[in-house]
Tab-separated table of N, CA and C in Angstrom:
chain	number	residue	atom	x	y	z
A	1	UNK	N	-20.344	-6.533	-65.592
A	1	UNK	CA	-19.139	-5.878	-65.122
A	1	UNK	C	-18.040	-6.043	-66.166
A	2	UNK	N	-17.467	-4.894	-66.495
A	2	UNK	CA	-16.236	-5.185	-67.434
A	2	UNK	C	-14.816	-5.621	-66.679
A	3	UNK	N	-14.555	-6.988	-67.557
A	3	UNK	CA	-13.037	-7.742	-66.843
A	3	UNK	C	-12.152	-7.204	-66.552
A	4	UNK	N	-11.994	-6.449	-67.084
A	4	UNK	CA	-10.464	-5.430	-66.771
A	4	UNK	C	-11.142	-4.889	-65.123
A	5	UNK	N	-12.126	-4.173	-65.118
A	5	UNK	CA	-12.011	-3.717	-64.091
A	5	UNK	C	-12.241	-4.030	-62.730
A	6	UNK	N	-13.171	-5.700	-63.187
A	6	UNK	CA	-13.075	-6.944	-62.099
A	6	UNK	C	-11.807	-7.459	-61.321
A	7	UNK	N	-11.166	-7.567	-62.921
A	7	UNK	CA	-9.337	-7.835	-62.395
A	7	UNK	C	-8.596	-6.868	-61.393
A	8	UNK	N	-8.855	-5.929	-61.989
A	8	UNK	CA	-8.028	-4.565	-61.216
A	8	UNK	C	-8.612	-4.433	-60.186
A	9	UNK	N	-10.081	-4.781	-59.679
A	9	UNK	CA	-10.196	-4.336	-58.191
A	9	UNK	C	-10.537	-6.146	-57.533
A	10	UNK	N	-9.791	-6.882	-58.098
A	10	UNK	CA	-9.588	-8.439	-57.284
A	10	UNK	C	-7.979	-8.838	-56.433
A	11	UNK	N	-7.572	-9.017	-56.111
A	11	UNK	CA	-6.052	-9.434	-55.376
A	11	UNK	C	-5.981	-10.820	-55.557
A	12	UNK	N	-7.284	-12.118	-55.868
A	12	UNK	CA	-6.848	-13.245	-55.639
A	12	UNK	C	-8.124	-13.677	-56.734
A	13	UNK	N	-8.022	-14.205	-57.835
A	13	UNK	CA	-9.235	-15.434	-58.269
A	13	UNK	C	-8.886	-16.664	-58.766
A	14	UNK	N	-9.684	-17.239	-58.023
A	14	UNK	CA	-9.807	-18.983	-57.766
A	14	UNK	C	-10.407	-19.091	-58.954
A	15	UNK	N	-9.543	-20.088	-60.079
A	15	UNK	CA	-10.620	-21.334	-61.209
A	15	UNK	C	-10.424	-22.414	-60.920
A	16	UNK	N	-12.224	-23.115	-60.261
A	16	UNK	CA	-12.063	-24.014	-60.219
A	16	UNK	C	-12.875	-24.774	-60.799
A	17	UNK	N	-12.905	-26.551	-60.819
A	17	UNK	CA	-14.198	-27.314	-61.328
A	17	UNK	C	-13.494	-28.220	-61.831
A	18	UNK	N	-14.369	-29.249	-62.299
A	18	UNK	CA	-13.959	-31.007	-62.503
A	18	UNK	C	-13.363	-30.672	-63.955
A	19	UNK	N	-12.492	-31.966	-64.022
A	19	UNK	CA	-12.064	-32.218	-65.227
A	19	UNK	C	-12.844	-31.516	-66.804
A	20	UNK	N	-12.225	-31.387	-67.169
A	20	UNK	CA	-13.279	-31.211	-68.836
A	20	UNK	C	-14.337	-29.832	-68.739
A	21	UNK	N	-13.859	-29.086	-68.141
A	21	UNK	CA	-14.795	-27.725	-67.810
A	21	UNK	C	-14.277	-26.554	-68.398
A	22	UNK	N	-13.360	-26.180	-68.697
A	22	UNK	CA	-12.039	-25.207	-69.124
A	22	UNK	C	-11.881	-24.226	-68.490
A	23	UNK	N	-11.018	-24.679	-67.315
A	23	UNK	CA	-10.201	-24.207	-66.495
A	23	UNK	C	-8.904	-23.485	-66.898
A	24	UNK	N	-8.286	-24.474	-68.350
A	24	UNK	CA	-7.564	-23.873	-68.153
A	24	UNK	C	-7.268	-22.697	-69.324
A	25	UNK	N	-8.595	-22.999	-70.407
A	25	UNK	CA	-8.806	-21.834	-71.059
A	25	UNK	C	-9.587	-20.727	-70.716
A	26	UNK	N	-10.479	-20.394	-69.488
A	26	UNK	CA	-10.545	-19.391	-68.400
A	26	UNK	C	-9.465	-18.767	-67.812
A	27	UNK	N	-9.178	-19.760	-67.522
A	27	UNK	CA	-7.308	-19.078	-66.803
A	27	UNK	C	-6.226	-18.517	-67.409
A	28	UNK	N	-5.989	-18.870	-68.925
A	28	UNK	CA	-5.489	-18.482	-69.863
A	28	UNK	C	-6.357	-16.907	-70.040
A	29	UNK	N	-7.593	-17.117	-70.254
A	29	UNK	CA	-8.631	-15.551	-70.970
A	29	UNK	C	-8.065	-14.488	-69.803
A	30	UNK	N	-8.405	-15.094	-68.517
A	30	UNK	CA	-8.265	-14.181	-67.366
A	30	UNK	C	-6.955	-13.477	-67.238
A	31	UNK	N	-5.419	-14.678	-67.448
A	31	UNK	CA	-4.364	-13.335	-67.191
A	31	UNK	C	-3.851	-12.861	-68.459
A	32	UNK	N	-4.636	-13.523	-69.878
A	32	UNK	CA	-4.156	-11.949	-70.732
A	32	UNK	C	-4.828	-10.846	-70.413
A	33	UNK	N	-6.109	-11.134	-69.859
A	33	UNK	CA	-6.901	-9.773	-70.129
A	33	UNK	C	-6.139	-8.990	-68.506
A	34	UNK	N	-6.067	-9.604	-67.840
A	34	UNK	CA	-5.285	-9.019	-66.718
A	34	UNK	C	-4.238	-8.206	-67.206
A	35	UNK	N	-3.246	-8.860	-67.750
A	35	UNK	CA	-1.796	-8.668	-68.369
A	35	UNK	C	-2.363	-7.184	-69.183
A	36	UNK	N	-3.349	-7.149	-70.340
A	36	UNK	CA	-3.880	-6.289	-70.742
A	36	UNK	C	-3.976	-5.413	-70.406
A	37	UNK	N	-4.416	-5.534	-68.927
A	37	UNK	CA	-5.119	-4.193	-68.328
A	37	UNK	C	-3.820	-3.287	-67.336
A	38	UNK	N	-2.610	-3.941	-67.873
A	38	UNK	CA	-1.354	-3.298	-67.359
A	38	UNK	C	-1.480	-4.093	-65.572
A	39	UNK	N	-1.982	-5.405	-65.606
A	39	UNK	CA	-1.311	-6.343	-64.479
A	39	UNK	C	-0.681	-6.999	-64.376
A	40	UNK	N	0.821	-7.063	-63.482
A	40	UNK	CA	1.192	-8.441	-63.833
A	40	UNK	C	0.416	-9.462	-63.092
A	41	UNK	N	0.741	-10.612	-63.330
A	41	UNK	CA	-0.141	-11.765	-63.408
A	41	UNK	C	0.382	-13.241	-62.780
A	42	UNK	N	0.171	-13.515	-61.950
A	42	UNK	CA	0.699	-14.582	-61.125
A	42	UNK	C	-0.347	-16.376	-61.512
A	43	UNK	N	0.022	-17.089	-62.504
A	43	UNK	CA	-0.608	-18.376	-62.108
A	43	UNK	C	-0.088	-19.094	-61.613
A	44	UNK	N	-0.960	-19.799	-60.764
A	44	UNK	CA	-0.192	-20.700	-59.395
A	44	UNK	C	-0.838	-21.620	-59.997
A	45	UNK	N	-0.625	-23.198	-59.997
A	45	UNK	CA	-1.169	-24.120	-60.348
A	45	UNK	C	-0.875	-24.891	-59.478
A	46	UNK	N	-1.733	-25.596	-58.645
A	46	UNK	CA	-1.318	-26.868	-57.575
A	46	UNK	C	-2.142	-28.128	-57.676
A	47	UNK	N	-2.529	-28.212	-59.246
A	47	UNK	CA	-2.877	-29.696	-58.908
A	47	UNK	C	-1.670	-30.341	-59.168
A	48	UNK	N	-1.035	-30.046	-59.989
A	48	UNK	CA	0.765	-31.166	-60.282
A	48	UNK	C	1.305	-31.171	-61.416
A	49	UNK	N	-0.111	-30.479	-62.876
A	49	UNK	CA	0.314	-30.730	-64.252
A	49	UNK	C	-0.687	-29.718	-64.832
A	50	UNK	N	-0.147	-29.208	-65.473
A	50	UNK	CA	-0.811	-27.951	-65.923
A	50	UNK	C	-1.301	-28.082	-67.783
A	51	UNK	N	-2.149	-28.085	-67.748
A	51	UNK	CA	-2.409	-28.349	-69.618
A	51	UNK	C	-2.220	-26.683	-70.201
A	52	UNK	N	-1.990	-25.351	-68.722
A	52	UNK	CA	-1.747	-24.133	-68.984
A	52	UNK	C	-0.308	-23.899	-69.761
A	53	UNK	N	1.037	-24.678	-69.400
A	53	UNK	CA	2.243	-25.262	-69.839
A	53	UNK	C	2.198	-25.849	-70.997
A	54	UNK	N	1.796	-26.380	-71.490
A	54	UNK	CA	1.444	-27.101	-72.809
A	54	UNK	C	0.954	-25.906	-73.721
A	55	UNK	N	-0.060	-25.288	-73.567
A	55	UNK	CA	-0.861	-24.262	-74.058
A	55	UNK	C	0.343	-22.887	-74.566
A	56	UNK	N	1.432	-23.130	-73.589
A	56	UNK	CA	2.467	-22.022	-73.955
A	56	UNK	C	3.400	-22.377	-74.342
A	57	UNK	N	3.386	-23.751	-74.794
A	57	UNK	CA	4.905	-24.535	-74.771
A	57	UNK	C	5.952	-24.522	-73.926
A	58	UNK	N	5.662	-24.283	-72.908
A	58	UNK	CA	6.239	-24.558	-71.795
A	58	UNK	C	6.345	-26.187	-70.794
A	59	UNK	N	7.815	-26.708	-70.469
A	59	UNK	CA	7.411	-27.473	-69.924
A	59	UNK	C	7.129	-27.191	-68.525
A	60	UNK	N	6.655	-28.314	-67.588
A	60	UNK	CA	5.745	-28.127	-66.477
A	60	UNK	C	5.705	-27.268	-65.617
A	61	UNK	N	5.313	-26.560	-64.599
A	61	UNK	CA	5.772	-25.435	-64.315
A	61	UNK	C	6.417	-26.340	-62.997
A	62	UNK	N	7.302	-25.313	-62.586
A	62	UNK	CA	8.311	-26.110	-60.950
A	62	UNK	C	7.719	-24.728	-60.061
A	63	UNK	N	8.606	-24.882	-58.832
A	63	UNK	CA	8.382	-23.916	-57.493
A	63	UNK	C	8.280	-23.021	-58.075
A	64	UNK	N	9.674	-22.395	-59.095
A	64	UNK	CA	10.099	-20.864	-59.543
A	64	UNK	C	9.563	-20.609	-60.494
A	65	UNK	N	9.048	-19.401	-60.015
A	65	UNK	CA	8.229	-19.128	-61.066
A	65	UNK	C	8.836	-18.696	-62.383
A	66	UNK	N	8.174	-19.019	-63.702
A	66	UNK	CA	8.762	-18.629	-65.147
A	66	UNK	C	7.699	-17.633	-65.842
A	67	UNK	N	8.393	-16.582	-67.057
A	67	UNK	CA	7.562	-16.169	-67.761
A	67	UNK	C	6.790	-17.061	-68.604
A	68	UNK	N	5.490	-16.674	-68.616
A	68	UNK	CA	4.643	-17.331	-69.963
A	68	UNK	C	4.908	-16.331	-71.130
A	69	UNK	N	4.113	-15.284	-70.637
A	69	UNK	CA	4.375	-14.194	-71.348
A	69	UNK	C	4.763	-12.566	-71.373
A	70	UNK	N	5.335	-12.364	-72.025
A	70	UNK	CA	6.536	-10.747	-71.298
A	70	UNK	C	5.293	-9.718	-71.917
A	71	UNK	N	5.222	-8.177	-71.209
A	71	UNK	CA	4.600	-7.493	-71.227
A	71	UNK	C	5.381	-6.901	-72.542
A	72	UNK	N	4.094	-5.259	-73.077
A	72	UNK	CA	4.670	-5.270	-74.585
A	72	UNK	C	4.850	-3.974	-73.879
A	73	UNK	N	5.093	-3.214	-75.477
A	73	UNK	CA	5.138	-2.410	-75.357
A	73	UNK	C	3.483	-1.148	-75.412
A	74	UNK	N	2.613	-1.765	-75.339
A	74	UNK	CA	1.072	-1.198	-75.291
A	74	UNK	C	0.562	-1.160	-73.528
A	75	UNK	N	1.772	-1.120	-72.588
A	75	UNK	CA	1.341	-1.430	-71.689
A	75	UNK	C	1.003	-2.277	-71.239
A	76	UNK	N	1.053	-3.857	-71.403
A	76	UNK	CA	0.532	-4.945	-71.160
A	76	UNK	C	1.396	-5.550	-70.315
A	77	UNK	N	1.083	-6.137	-69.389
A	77	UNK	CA	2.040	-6.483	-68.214
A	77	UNK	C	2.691	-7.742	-68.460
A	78	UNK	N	3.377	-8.710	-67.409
A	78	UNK	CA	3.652	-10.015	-67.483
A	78	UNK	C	2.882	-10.976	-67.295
A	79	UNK	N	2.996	-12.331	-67.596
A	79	UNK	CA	2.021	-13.815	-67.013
A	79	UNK	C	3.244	-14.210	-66.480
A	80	UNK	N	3.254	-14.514	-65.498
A	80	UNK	CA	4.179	-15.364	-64.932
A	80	UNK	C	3.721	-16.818	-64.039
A	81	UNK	N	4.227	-17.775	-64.037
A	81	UNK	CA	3.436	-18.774	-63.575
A	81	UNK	C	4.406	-19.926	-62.684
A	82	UNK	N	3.912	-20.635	-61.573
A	82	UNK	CA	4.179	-21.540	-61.025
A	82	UNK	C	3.627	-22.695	-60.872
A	83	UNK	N	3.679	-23.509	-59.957
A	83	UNK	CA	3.360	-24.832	-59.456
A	83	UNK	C	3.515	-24.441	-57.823
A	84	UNK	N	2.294	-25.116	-57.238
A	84	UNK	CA	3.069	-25.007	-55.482
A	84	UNK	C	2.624	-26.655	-55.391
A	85	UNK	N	3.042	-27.476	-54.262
A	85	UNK	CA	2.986	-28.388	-54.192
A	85	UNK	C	2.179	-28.443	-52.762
A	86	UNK	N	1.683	-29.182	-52.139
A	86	UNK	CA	1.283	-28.993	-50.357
A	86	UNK	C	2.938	-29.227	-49.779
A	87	UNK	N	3.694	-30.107	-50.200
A	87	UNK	CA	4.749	-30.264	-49.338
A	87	UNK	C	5.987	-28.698	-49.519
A	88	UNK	N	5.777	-28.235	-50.369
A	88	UNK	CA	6.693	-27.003	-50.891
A	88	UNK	C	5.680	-26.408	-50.415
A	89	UNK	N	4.825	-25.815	-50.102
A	89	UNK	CA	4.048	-25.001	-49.380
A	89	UNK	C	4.059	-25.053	-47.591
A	90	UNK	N	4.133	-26.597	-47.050
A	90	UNK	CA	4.731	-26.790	-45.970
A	90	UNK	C	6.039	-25.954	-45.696
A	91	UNK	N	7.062	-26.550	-46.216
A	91	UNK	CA	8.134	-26.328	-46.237
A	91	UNK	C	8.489	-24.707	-45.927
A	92	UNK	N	7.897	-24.072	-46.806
A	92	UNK	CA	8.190	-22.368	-47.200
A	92	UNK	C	7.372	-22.100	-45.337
A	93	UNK	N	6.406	-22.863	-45.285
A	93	UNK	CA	5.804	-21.804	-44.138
A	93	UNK	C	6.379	-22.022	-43.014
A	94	UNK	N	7.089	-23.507	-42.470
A	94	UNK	CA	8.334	-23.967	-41.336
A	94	UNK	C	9.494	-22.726	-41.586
């Protein structure tokens, strides 16, 4: 199946797996090629520390979400990325 068009007909994909697997260079491949395919691009990160932040020079991600990376002009959309926490996820749903 070609990624672009996996992406475009998905609404939600889960990367997951133990330490030392590359999660977070999957996750990185997945929303440029998303971003690529003219999506914007939502990473949520909820374990607490993102090595995805580091990877962009970004520091850690918080609730609000920040750009990673801005769409171009070739049509390529945004990465935008967060952190949810369980207790900030509580919170939002009270």
């Amino acid at each position: 199946m070609d990624p672009a068009q996996f992406l475009t007909e998905s609404r939600v994909v889960i990367v997951a797996g133990k330490g030392g697997v590359g999660k977070t260079t999957v996750t990185a491949a997945l929303a440029r090629t998303a971003a690529l395919a003219g999506l914007t691009t939502l990473v949520v990160e909820v374990e607490g520390k993102s090595g995805l932040a580091t990877l962009y020079g970004q520091p850690q991600f918080a609730y609000d979400e920040v750009v990673l990376s801005p769409g171009g002009p070739q049509g390529a959309a945004d990465v935008l990325a967060r952190t949810v926490t369980p207790d900030e996820a509580l919170l939002e749903y009270l």
